[in-house]
PDB file of C-alpha atoms and ligand atoms in Angstrom:
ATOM      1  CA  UNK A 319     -51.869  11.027  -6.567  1.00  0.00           C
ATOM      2  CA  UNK A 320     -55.642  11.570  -6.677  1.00  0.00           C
ATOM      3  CA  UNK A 321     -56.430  14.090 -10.092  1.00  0.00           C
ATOM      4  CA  UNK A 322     -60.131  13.754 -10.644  1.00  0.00           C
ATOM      5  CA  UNK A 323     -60.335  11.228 -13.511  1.00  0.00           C
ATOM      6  CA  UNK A 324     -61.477  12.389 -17.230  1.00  0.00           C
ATOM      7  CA  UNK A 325     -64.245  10.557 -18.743  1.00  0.00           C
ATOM      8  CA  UNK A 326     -63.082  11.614 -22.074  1.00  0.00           C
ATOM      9  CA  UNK A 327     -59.748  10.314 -21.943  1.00  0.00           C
ATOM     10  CA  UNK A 328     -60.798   7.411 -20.619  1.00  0.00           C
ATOM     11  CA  UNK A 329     -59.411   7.312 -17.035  1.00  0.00           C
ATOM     12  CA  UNK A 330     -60.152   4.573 -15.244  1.00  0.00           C
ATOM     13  CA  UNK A 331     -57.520   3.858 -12.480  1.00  0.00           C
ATOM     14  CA  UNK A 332     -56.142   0.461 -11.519  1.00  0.00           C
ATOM     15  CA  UNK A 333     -55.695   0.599  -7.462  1.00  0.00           C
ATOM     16  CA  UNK A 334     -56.122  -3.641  -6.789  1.00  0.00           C
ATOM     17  CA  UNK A 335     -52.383  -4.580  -5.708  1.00  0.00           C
ATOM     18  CA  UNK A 336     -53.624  -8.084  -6.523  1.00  0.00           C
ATOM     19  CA  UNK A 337     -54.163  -7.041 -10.343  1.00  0.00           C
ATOM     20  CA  UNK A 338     -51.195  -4.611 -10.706  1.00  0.00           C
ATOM     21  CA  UNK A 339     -48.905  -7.533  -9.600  1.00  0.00           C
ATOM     22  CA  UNK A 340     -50.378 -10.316 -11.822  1.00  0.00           C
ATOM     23  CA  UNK A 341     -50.283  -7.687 -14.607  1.00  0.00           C
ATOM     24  CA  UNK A 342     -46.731  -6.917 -13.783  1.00  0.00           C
ATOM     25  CA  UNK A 343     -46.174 -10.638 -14.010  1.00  0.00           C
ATOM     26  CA  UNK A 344     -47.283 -11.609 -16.884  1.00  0.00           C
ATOM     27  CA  UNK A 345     -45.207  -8.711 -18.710  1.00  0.00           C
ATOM     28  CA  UNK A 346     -41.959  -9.857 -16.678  1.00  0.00           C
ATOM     29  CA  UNK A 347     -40.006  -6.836 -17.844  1.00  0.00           C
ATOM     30  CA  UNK A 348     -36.524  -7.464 -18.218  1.00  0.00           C
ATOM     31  CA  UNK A 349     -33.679  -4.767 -18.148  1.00  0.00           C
ATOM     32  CA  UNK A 350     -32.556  -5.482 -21.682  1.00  0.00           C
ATOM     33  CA  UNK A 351     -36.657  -4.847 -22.727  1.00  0.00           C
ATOM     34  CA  UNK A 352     -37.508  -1.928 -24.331  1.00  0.00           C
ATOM     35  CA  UNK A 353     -40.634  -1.750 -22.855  1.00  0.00           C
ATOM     36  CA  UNK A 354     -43.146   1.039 -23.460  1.00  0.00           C
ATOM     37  CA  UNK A 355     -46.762   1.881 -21.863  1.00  0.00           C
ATOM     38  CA  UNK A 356     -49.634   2.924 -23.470  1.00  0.00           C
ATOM     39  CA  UNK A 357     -51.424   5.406 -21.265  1.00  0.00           C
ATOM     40  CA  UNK A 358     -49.683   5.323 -18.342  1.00  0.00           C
ATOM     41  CA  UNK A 359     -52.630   7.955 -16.154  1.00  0.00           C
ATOM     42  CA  UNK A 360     -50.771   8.154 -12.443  1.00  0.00           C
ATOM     43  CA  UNK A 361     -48.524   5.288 -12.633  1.00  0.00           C
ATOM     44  CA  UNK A 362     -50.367   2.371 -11.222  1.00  0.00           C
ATOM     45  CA  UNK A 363     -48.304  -0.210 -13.784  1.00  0.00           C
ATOM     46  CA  UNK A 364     -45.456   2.728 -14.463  1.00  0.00           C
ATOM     47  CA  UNK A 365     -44.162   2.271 -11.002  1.00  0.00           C
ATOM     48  CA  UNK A 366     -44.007  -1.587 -10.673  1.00  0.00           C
ATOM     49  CA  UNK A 367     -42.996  -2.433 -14.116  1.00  0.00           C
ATOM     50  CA  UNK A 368     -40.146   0.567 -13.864  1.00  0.00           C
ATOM     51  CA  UNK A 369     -38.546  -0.942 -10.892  1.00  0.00           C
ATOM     52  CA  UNK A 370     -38.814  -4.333 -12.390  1.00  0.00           C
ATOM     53  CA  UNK A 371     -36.676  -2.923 -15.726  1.00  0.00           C
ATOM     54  CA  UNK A 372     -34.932   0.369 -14.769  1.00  0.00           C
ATOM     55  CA  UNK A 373     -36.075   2.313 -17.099  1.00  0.00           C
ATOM     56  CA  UNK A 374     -39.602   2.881 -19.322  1.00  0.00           C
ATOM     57  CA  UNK A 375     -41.123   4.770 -21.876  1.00  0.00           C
ATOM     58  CA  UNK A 376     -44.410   6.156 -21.590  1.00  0.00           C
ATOM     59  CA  UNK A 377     -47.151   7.390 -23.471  1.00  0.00           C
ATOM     60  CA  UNK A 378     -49.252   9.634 -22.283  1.00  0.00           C
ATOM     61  CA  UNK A 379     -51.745  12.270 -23.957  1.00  0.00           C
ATOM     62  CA  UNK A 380     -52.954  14.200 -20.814  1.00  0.00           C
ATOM     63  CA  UNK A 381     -51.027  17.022 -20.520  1.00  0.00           C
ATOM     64  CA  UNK A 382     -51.847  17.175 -16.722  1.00  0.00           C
ATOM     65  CA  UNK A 383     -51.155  13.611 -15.477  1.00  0.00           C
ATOM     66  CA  UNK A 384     -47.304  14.411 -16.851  1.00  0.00           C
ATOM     67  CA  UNK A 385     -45.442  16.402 -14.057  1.00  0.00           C
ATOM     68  CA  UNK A 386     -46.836  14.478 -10.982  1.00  0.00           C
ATOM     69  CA  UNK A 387     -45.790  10.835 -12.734  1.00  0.00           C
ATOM     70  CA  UNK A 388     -42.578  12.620 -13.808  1.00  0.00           C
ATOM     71  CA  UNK A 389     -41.881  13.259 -10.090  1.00  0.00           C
ATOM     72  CA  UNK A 390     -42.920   9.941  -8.440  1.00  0.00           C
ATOM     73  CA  UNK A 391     -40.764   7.579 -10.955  1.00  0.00           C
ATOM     74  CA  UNK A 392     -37.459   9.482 -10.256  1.00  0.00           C
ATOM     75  CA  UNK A 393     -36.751   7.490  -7.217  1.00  0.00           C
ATOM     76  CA  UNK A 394     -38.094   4.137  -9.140  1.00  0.00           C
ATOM     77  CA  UNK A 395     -35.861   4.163 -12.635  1.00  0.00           C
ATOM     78  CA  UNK A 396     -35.738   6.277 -15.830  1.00  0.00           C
ATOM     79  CA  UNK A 397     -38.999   7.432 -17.041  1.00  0.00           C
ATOM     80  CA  UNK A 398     -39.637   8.903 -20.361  1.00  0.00           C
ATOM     81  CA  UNK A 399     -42.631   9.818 -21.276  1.00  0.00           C
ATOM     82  CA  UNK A 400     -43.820  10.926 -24.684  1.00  0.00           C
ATOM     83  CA  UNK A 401     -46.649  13.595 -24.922  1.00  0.00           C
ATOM     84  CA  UNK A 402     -48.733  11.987 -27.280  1.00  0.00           C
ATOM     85  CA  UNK A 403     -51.628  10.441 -28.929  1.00  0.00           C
ATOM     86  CA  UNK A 404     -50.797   7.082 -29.105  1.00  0.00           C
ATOM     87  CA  UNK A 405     -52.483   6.639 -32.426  1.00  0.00           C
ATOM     88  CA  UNK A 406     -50.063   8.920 -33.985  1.00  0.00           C
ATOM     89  CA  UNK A 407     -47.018   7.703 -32.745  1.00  0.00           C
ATOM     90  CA  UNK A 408     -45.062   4.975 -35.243  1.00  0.00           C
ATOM     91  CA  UNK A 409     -43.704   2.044 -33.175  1.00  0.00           C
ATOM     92  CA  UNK A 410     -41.593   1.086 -35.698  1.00  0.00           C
ATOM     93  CA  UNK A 411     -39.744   4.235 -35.825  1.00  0.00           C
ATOM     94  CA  UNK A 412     -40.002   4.204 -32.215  1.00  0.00           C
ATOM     95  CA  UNK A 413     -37.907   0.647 -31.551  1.00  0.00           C
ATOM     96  CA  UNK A 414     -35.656   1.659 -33.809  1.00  0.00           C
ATOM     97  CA  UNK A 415     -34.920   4.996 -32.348  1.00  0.00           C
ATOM     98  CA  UNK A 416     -33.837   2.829 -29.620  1.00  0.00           C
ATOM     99  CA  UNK A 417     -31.724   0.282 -31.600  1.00  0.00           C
ATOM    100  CA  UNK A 418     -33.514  -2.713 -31.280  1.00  0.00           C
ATOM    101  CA  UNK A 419     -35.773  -4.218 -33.925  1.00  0.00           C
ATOM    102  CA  UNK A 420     -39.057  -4.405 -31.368  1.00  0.00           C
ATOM    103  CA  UNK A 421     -40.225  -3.207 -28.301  1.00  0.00           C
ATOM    104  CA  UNK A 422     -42.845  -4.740 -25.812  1.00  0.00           C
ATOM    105  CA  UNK A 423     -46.233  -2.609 -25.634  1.00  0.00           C
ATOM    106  CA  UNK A 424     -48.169  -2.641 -21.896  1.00  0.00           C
ATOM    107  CA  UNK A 425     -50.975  -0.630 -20.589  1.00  0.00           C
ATOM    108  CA  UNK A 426     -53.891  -0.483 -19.594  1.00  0.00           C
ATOM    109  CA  UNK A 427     -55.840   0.941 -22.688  1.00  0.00           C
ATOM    110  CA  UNK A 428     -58.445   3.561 -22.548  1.00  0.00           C
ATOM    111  CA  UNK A 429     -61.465   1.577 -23.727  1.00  0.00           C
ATOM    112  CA  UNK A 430     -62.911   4.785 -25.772  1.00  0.00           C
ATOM    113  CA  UNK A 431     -60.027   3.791 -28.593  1.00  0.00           C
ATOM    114  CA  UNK A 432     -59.194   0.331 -27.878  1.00  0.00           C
ATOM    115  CA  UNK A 433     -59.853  -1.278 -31.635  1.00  0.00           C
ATOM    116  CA  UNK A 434     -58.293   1.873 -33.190  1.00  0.00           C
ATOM    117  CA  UNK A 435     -55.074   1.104 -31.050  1.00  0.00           C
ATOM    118  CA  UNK A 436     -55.467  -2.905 -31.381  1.00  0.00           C
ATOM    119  CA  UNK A 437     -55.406  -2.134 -35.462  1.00  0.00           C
ATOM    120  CA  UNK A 438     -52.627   0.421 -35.185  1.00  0.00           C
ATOM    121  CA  UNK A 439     -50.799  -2.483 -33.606  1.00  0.00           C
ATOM    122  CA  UNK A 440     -51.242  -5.312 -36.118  1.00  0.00           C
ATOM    123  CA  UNK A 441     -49.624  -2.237 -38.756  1.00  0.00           C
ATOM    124  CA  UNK A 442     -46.798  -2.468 -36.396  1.00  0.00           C
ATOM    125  CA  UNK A 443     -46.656  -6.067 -35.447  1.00  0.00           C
ATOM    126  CA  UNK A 444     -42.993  -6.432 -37.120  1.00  0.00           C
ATOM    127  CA  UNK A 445     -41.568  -3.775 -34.580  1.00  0.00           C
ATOM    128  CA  UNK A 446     -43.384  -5.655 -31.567  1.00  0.00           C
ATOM    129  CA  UNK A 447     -42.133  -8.676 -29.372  1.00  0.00           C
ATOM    130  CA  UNK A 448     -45.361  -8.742 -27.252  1.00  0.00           C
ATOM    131  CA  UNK A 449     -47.940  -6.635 -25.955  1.00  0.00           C
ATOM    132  CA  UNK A 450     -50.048  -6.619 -22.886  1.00  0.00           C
ATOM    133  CA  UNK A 451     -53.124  -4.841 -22.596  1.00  0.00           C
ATOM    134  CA  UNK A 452     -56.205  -4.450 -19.953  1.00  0.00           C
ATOM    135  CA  UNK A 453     -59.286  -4.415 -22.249  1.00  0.00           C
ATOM    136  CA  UNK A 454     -63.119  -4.442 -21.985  1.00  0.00           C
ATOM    137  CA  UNK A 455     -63.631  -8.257 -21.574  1.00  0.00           C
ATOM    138  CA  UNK A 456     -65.875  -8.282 -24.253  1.00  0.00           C
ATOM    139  CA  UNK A 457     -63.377  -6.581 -26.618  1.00  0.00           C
ATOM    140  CA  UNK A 458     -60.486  -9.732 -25.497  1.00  0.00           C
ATOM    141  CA  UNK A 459     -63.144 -12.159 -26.265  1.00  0.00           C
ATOM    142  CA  UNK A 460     -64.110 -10.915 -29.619  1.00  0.00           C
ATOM    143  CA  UNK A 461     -60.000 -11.099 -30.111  1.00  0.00           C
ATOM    144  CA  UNK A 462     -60.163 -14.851 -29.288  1.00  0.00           C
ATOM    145  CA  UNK A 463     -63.165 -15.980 -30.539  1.00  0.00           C
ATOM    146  CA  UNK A 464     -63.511 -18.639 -33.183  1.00  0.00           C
ATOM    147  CA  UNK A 465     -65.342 -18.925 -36.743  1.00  0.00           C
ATOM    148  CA  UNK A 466     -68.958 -19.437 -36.236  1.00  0.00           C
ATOM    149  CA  UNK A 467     -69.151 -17.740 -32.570  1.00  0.00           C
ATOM    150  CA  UNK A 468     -71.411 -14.854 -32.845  1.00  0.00           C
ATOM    151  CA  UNK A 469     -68.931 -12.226 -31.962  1.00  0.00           C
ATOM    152  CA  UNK A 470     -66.486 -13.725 -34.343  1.00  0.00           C
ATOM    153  CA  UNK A 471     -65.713 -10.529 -36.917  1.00  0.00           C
ATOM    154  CA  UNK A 472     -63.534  -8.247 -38.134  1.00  0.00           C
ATOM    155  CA  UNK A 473     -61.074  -7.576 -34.942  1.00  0.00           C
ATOM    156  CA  UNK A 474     -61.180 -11.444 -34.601  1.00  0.00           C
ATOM    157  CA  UNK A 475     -59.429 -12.288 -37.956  1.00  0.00           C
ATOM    158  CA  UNK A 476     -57.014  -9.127 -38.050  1.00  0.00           C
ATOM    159  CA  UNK A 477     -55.490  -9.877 -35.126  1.00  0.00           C
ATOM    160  CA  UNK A 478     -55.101 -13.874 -35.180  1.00  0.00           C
ATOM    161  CA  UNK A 479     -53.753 -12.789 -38.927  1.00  0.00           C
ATOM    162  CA  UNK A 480     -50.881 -10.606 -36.979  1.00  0.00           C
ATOM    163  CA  UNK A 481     -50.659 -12.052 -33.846  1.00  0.00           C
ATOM    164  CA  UNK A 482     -51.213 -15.163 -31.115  1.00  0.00           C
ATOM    165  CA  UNK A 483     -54.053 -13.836 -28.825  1.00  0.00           C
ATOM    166  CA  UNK A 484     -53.768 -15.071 -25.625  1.00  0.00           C
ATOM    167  CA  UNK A 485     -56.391 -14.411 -22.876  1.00  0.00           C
ATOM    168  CA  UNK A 486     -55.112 -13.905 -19.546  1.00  0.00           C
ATOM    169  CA  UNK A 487     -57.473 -12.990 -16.639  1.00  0.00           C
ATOM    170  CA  UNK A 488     -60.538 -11.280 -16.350  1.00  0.00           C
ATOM    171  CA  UNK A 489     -60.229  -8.089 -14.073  1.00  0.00           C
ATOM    172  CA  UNK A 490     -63.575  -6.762 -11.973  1.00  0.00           C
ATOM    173  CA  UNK A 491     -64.892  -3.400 -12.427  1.00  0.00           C
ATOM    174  CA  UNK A 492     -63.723  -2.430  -8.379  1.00  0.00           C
ATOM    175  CA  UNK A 493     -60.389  -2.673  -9.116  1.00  0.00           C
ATOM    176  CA  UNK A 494     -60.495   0.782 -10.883  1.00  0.00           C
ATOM    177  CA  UNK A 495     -61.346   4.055  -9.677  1.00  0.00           C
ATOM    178  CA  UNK A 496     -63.569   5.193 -10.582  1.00  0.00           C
ATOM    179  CA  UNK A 497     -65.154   1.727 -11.612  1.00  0.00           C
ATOM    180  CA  UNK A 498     -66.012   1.254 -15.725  1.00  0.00           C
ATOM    181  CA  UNK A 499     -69.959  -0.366 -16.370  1.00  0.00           C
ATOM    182  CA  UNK A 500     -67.940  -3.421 -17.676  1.00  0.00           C
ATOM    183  CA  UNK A 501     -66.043  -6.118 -16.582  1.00  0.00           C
ATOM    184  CA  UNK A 502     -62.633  -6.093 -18.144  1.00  0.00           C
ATOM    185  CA  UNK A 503     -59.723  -8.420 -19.327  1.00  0.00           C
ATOM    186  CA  UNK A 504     -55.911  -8.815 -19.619  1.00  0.00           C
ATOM    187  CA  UNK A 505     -54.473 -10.357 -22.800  1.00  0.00           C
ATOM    188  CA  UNK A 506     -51.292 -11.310 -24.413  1.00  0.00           C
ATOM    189  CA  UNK A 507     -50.645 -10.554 -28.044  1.00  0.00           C
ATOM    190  CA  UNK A 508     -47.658 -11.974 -29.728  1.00  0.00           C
ATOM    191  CA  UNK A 509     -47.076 -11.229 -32.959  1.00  0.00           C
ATOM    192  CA  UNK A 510     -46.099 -13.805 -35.574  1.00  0.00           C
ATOM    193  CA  UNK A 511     -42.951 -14.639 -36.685  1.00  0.00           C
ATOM    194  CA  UNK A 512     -42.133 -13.344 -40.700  1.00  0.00           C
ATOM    195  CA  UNK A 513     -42.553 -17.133 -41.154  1.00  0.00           C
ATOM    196  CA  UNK A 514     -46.021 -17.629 -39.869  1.00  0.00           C
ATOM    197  CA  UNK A 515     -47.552 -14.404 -41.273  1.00  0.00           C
ATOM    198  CA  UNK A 516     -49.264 -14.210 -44.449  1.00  0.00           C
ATOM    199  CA  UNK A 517     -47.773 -12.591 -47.541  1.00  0.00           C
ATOM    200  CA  UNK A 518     -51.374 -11.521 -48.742  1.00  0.00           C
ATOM    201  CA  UNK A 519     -50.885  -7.151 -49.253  1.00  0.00           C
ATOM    202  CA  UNK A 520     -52.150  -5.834 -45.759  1.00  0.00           C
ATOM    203  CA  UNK A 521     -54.482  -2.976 -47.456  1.00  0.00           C
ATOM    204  CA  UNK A 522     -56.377  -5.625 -49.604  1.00  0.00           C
ATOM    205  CA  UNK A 523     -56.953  -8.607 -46.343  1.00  0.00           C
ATOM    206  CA  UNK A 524     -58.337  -5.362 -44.895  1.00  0.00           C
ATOM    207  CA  UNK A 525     -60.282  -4.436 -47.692  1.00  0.00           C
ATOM    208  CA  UNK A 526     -62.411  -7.819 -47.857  1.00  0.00           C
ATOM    209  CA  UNK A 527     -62.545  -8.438 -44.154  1.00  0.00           C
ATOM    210  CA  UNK A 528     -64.249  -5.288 -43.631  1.00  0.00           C
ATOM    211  CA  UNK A 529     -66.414  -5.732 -46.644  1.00  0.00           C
ATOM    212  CA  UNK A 530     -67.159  -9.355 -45.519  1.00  0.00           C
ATOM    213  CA  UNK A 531     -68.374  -8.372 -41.766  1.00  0.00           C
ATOM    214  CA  UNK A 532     -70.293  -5.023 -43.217  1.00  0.00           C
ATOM    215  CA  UNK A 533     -72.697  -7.426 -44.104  1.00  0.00           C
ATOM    216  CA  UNK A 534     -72.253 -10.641 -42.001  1.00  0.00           C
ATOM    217  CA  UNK A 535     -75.817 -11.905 -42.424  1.00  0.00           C
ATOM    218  CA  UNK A 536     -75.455 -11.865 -46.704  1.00  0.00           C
ATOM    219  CA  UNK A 537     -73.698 -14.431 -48.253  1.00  0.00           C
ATOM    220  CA  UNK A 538     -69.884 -13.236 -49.372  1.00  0.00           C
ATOM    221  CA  UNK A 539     -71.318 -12.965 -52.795  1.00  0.00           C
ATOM    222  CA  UNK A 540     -73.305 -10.302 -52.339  1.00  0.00           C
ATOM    223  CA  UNK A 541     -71.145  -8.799 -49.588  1.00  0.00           C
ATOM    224  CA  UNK A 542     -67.871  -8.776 -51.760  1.00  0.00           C
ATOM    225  CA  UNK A 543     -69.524  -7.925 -54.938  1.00  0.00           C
ATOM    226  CA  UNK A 544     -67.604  -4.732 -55.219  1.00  0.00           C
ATOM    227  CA  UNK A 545     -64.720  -6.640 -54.589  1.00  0.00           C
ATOM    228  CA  UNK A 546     -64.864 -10.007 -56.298  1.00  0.00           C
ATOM    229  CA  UNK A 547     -67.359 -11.557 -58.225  1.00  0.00           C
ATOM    230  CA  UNK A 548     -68.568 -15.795 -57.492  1.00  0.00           C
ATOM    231  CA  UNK A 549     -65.774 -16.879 -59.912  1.00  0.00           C
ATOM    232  CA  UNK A 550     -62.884 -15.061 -57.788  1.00  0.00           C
ATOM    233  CA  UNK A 551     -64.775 -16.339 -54.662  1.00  0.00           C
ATOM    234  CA  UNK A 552     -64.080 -19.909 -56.158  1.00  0.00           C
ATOM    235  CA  UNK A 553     -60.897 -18.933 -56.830  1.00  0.00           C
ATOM    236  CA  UNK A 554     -60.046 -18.616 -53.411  1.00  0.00           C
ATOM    237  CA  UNK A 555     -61.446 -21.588 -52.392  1.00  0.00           C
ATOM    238  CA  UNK A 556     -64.485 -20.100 -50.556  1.00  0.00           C
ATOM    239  CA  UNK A 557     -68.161 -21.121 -51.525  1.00  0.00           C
ATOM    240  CA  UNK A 558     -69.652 -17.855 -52.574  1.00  0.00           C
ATOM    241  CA  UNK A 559     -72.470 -18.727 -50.710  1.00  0.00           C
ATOM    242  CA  UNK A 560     -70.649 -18.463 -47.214  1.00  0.00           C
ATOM    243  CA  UNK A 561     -70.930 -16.178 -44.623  1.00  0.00           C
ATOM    244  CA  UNK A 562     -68.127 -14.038 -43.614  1.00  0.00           C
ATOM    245  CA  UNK A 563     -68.665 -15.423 -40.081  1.00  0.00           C
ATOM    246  CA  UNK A 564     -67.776 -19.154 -40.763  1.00  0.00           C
ATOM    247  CA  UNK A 565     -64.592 -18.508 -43.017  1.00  0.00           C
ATOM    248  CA  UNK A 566     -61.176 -19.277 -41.007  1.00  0.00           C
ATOM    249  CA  UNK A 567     -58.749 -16.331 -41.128  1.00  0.00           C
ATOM    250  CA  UNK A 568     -56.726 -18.433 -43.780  1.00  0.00           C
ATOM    251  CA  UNK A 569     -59.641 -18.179 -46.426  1.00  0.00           C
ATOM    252  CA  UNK A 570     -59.708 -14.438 -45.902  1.00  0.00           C
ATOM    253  CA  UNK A 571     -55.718 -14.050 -46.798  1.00  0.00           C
ATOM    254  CA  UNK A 572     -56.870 -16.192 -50.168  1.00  0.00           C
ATOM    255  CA  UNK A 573     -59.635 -13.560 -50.656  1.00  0.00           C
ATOM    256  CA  UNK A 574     -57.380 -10.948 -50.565  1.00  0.00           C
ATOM    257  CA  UNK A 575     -54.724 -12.781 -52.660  1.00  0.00           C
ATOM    258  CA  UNK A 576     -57.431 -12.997 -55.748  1.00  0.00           C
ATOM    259  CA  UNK A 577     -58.294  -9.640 -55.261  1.00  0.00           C
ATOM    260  CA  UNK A 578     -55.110  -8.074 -55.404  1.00  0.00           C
ATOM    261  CA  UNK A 579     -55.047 -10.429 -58.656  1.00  0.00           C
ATOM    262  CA  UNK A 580     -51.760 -12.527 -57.240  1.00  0.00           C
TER     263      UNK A 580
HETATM  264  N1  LIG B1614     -52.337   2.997 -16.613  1.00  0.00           N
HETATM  265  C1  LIG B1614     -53.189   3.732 -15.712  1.00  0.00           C
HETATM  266  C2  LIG B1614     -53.818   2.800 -14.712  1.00  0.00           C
HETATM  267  O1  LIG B1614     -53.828   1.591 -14.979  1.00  0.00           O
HETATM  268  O2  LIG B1614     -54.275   3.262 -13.662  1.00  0.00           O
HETATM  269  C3  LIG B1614     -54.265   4.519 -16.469  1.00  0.00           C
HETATM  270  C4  LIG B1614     -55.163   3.726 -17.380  1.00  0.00           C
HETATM  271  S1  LIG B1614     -56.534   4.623 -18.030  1.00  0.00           S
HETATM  272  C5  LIG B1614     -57.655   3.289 -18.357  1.00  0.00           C
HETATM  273  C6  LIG B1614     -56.042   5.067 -19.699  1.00  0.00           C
HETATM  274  C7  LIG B1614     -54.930   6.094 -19.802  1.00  0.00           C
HETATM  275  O3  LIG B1614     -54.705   6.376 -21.209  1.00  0.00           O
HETATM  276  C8  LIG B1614     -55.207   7.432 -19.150  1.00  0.00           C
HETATM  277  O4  LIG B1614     -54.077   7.864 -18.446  1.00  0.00           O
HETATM  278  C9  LIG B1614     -55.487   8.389 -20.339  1.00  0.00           C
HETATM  279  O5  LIG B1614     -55.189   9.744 -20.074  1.00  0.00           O
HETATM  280  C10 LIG B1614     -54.585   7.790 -21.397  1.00  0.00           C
HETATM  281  N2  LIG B1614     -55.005   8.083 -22.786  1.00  0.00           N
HETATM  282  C11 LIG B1614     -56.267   8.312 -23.251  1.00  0.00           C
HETATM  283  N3  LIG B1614     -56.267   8.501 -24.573  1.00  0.00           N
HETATM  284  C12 LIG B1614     -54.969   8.379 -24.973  1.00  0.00           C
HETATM  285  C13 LIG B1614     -54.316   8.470 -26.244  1.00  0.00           C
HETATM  286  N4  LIG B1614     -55.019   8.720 -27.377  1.00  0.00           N
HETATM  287  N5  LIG B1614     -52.979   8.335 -26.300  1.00  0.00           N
HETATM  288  C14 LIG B1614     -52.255   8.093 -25.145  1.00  0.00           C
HETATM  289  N6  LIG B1614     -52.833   7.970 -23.922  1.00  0.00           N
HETATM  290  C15 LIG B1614     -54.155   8.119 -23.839  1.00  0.00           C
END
């Protein structure tokens, strides 16, 4: 029960009861869930949330964290865990696999990849009923935060364009072993329905957003000029002489539409 964590994959723990519970809680797993965990280390959230549901899928990329959880959920449910990196693996694919058309997501994320796996979600947000993820705290408030707050950028307006982003509670560094240098953060994603989401192309919202917050501090004429030019700006709506960081996530989707030249 006690491997020496590895800094490079990110291994940080979770021993607090307190915070396993609430974290259990809020995902409320529910036999009929498919319910799969993202980094599941020695099975501080494994355990719980496989007795609450019977049975779990994990994914887990260190090779030698595998045999020792294998052994300590057979008396709790039905463990499978996929030897992975979870940036590789297609959720989609996954919930079907299972025959249902999405799965819930859980884990506590290794913080050295959490925006790559946060972006690999929102391409998978039609295969997902909810996710619930222990984050840096800064990373969940960048998630949340609003047009015009300074950490308002590019993670901001991809996921509120997939997904509702709902901040839980924040989580103190002791609760892990061994303890990370920041304070961290549960949130609940849930993606939007067909009817709420845009129908902007996902490659060209991407496209401008991350041109747009490249350069936050020029206006969105100069930052999108390999994109659009001040007419197609107008176009959209959007005064050329904006800043990426006061446009809503709407105005980005209209970006994108004139872009893609729909
Ligand atoms: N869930 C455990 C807990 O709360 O105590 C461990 C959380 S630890 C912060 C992150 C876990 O993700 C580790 O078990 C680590 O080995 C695993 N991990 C790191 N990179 C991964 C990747 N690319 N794909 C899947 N799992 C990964």
């Amino acid at each position: 029960m006690s491997a020496r964590p590895k800094k490079s994959f990110g291994q940080h723990f979770l021993h607090d009861r307190r915070y396993i519970e609430r974290i259990v809680s809020a995902v409320a797993p529910r036999a009929e869930d498919f319910v799969v965990e993202i980094g599941p280390g020695e099975g501080a959230l494994t355990l719980p949330l496989l007795a609450a549901a019977g049975k779990l899928t994990a994914i887990e990329l260190d090779t030698d964290l595998i045999p020792g959880l294998q052994a300590r959920a057979t008396a709790a449910g039905e463990l499978h865990i996929i030897h992975a990196d979870v940036l590789k693996v297609d959720f989609t694919a996954l919930a079907h696999s299972h025959g249902v058309e999405r799965l819930r997501l859980a884990g506590n994320l290794p913080y050295y990849i959490s925006s790559p796996i946060l972006f690999h979600c929102v391409e998978h947000a039609g295969a997902i009923k909810d996710m619930h993820f222990m984050l840096q705290k800064e990373v969940v408030e960048r998630m949340a935060s609003e047009p015009g707050s300074k950490v308002y950028g590019r993670l901001s307006v991809m996921l509120q364009l997939a997904c509702r982003v709902e901040p839980l509670f924040t989580v103190p560094p002791e609760a892990f072993r061994p303890p990370p240098k920041v304070d961290s953060a549960v949130v609940r994603l849930v993606p939007l329905t067909p009817e709420e989401r845009h129908d902007a192309n996902h490659e060209h919202v991407y496209a401008i957003v991350k041109a747009a917050f490249a350069q936050r501090r020029k206006t969105l004429s100069n930052a999108l000029k390999q994109l659009l030019d001040s007419d197609g700006i107008r176009r959209a709506d959007v005064d050329p002489k904006a800043r990426a960081e006061t446009l809503a996530p709407a105005d980005f989707v209209r970006l994108a539409k004139v872009y893609g030249g729909s």
